[in-house]
PDB file of C-alpha atoms in Angstrom:
ATOM      1  CA  UNK J  19     -26.551 115.895 -23.947  1.00 57.00           C
ATOM      2  CA  UNK J  20     -22.956 115.194 -22.777  1.00 56.00           C
ATOM      3  CA  UNK J  21     -24.357 112.216 -20.508  1.00 57.00           C
ATOM      4  CA  UNK J  22     -26.350 110.942 -23.769  1.00 57.00           C
ATOM      5  CA  UNK J  23     -23.276 110.994 -25.713  1.00 59.00           C
ATOM      6  CA  UNK J  24     -21.318 108.904 -23.209  1.00 60.00           C
ATOM      7  CA  UNK J  25     -23.943 106.609 -22.782  1.00 60.00           C
ATOM      8  CA  UNK J  26     -23.578 105.933 -26.537  1.00 58.00           C
ATOM      9  CA  UNK J  27     -19.762 105.454 -26.271  1.00 59.00           C
ATOM     10  CA  UNK J  28     -20.009 103.640 -23.411  1.00 59.00           C
ATOM     11  CA  UNK J  29     -22.664 100.947 -25.731  1.00 56.00           C
ATOM     12  CA  UNK J  30     -20.564 100.684 -28.319  1.00 55.00           C
ATOM     13  CA  UNK J  31     -17.519 100.680 -26.839  1.00 55.00           C
ATOM     14  CA  UNK J  32     -18.919  97.468 -25.282  1.00 54.00           C
ATOM     15  CA  UNK J  33     -20.995  95.647 -27.994  1.00 50.00           C
ATOM     16  CA  UNK J  34     -18.079  95.354 -30.166  1.00 48.00           C
ATOM     17  CA  UNK J  35     -15.213  94.076 -27.287  1.00 50.00           C
ATOM     18  CA  UNK J  36     -16.329  90.429 -29.115  1.00 52.00           C
ATOM     19  CA  UNK J  37     -13.675  90.914 -32.010  1.00 60.00           C
ATOM     20  CA  UNK J  38     -12.025  93.045 -34.256  1.00 71.00           C
ATOM     21  CA  UNK J  39     -14.186  93.656 -37.058  1.00 78.00           C
ATOM     22  CA  UNK J  40     -17.120  94.869 -34.644  1.00 81.00           C
ATOM     23  CA  UNK J  41     -14.861  97.187 -33.017  1.00 84.00           C
ATOM     24  CA  UNK J  42     -13.243  98.257 -36.128  1.00 86.00           C
ATOM     25  CA  UNK J  43     -17.081  99.701 -36.976  1.00 88.00           C
ATOM     26  CA  UNK J  44     -18.020 101.060 -33.826  1.00 89.00           C
ATOM     27  CA  UNK J  45     -14.446 103.322 -34.619  1.00 91.00           C
ATOM     28  CA  UNK J  46     -15.562 104.280 -37.764  1.00 93.00           C
ATOM     29  CA  UNK J  47     -19.370 104.998 -36.691  1.00 94.00           C
ATOM     30  CA  UNK J  48     -17.667 107.272 -33.784  1.00 95.00           C
ATOM     31  CA  UNK J  49     -15.021 109.117 -36.292  1.00 94.00           C
ATOM     32  CA  UNK J  50     -18.055 110.258 -38.613  1.00 95.00           C
ATOM     33  CA  UNK J  51     -20.239 110.890 -36.119  1.00 96.00           C
ATOM     34  CA  UNK J  52     -17.606 113.386 -35.037  1.00 96.00           C
ATOM     35  CA  UNK J  53     -16.875 114.186 -38.428  1.00 96.00           C
ATOM     36  CA  UNK J  54     -20.858 114.709 -38.923  1.00 96.00           C
ATOM     37  CA  UNK J  55     -20.730 117.202 -35.897  1.00 96.00           C
ATOM     38  CA  UNK J  56     -17.655 119.070 -37.641  1.00 96.00           C
ATOM     39  CA  UNK J  57     -19.367 119.565 -40.578  1.00 96.00           C
ATOM     40  CA  UNK J  58     -23.125 119.725 -39.578  1.00 96.00           C
ATOM     41  CA  UNK J  59     -22.925 121.826 -36.158  1.00 95.00           C
ATOM     42  CA  UNK J  60     -19.166 123.297 -35.863  1.00 94.00           C
ATOM     43  CA  UNK J  61     -18.354 124.202 -39.639  1.00 95.00           C
ATOM     44  CA  UNK J  62     -21.736 126.311 -39.826  1.00 94.00           C
ATOM     45  CA  UNK J  63     -21.073 127.961 -36.334  1.00 92.00           C
ATOM     46  CA  UNK J  64     -17.774 129.114 -37.220  1.00 91.00           C
ATOM     47  CA  UNK J  65     -19.022 130.591 -40.475  1.00 93.00           C
ATOM     48  CA  UNK J  66     -21.914 132.407 -38.714  1.00 89.00           C
ATOM     49  CA  UNK J  67     -19.448 133.548 -36.006  1.00 88.00           C
ATOM     50  CA  UNK J  68     -17.286 134.738 -38.686  1.00 88.00           C
ATOM     51  CA  UNK J  69     -19.674 136.350 -40.599  1.00 88.00           C
ATOM     52  CA  UNK J  70     -20.275 139.204 -37.862  1.00 84.00           C
ATOM     53  CA  UNK J  71     -17.414 140.871 -39.448  1.00 83.00           C
ATOM     54  CA  UNK J  72     -14.072 142.462 -36.931  1.00 85.00           C
ATOM     55  CA  UNK J  73     -13.917 141.557 -33.572  1.00 82.00           C
ATOM     56  CA  UNK J  74     -12.481 145.005 -33.097  1.00 84.00           C
ATOM     57  CA  UNK J  75     -15.229 146.226 -34.948  1.00 85.00           C
ATOM     58  CA  UNK J  76     -18.122 144.830 -33.126  1.00 84.00           C
ATOM     59  CA  UNK J  77     -19.670 146.890 -30.547  1.00 86.00           C
ATOM     60  CA  UNK J  78     -20.964 144.141 -28.124  1.00 86.00           C
ATOM     61  CA  UNK J  79     -18.301 140.966 -28.514  1.00 84.00           C
ATOM     62  CA  UNK J  80     -19.993 140.041 -25.618  1.00 85.00           C
ATOM     63  CA  UNK J  81     -23.365 139.234 -27.070  1.00 87.00           C
ATOM     64  CA  UNK J  82     -21.832 137.486 -30.358  1.00 85.00           C
ATOM     65  CA  UNK J  83     -19.822 135.280 -27.842  1.00 85.00           C
ATOM     66  CA  UNK J  84     -22.744 134.472 -25.755  1.00 88.00           C
ATOM     67  CA  UNK J  85     -25.450 133.752 -28.739  1.00 86.00           C
ATOM     68  CA  UNK J  86     -22.313 131.744 -30.057  1.00 88.00           C
ATOM     69  CA  UNK J  87     -20.950 129.810 -27.289  1.00 90.00           C
ATOM     70  CA  UNK J  88     -22.851 127.506 -25.682  1.00 92.00           C
ATOM     71  CA  UNK J  89     -23.950 126.144 -28.501  1.00 93.00           C
ATOM     72  CA  UNK J  90     -20.685 125.344 -29.814  1.00 92.00           C
ATOM     73  CA  UNK J  91     -18.655 124.279 -26.374  1.00 94.00           C
ATOM     74  CA  UNK J  92     -21.841 121.944 -25.997  1.00 95.00           C
ATOM     75  CA  UNK J  93     -21.768 119.770 -29.177  1.00 96.00           C
ATOM     76  CA  UNK J  94     -17.335 120.238 -29.279  1.00 95.00           C
ATOM     77  CA  UNK J  95     -17.710 118.475 -25.750  1.00 96.00           C
ATOM     78  CA  UNK J  96     -19.789 115.806 -27.867  1.00 96.00           C
ATOM     79  CA  UNK J  97     -17.085 115.468 -30.431  1.00 96.00           C
ATOM     80  CA  UNK J  98     -14.661 115.027 -28.058  1.00 96.00           C
ATOM     81  CA  UNK J  99     -16.139 112.566 -26.466  1.00 96.00           C
ATOM     82  CA  UNK J 100     -17.109 110.374 -29.323  1.00 95.00           C
ATOM     83  CA  UNK J 101     -12.948 110.862 -30.818  1.00 96.00           C
ATOM     84  CA  UNK J 102     -11.965 109.756 -27.471  1.00 96.00           C
ATOM     85  CA  UNK J 103     -13.967 106.601 -26.912  1.00 95.00           C
ATOM     86  CA  UNK J 104     -12.848 106.110 -30.876  1.00 94.00           C
ATOM     87  CA  UNK J 105      -9.382 106.239 -29.476  1.00 94.00           C
ATOM     88  CA  UNK J 106      -9.673 104.004 -26.967  1.00 94.00           C
ATOM     89  CA  UNK J 107     -11.408 101.271 -29.063  1.00 92.00           C
ATOM     90  CA  UNK J 108      -9.092 101.062 -31.752  1.00 91.00           C
ATOM     91  CA  UNK J 109      -6.378 100.708 -29.358  1.00 92.00           C
ATOM     92  CA  UNK J 110      -8.666  97.816 -27.778  1.00 90.00           C
ATOM     93  CA  UNK J 111      -9.080  96.695 -31.395  1.00 89.00           C
ATOM     94  CA  UNK J 112      -5.647  96.832 -32.186  1.00 88.00           C
ATOM     95  CA  UNK J 113      -4.631  94.748 -28.425  1.00 89.00           C
ATOM     96  CA  UNK J 114      -6.889  92.098 -29.788  1.00 86.00           C
ATOM     97  CA  UNK J 115      -6.300  91.806 -33.122  1.00 82.00           C
ATOM     98  CA  UNK J 116      -2.091  91.426 -31.843  1.00 86.00           C
ATOM     99  CA  UNK J 117      -3.100  88.534 -29.194  1.00 86.00           C
ATOM    100  CA  UNK J 118      -5.297  86.882 -32.229  1.00 81.00           C
ATOM    101  CA  UNK J 119      -3.041  87.035 -34.492  1.00 81.00           C
ATOM    102  CA  UNK J 120      -0.267  85.356 -31.956  1.00 82.00           C
ATOM    103  CA  UNK J 121      -2.665  82.430 -31.740  1.00 77.00           C
ATOM    104  CA  UNK J 122      -2.652  81.804 -35.267  1.00 60.00           C
TER     105      UNK J 122
END
């Protein structure tokens, strides 16, 4: 899953090297992906974990954690990679924009 996210990130990063408009669109799409992961996966998982009850009252917290952790960590990694690529892309867009503005 993470390898696929890296591949998508690299693809978006490379197709948007030509101009700032495409770069901004790529940044927006990556941020939208991260937001969708947060709202569609992370928040529901967090709510399920909260519904398990008070951590001090759970008889086997390891079981609760095991059911939750793998999915959450995997999607959090995808979200982190998307945001990291978005930040790198935004820096690149700003550099290109500054260079183009200096030529005008």
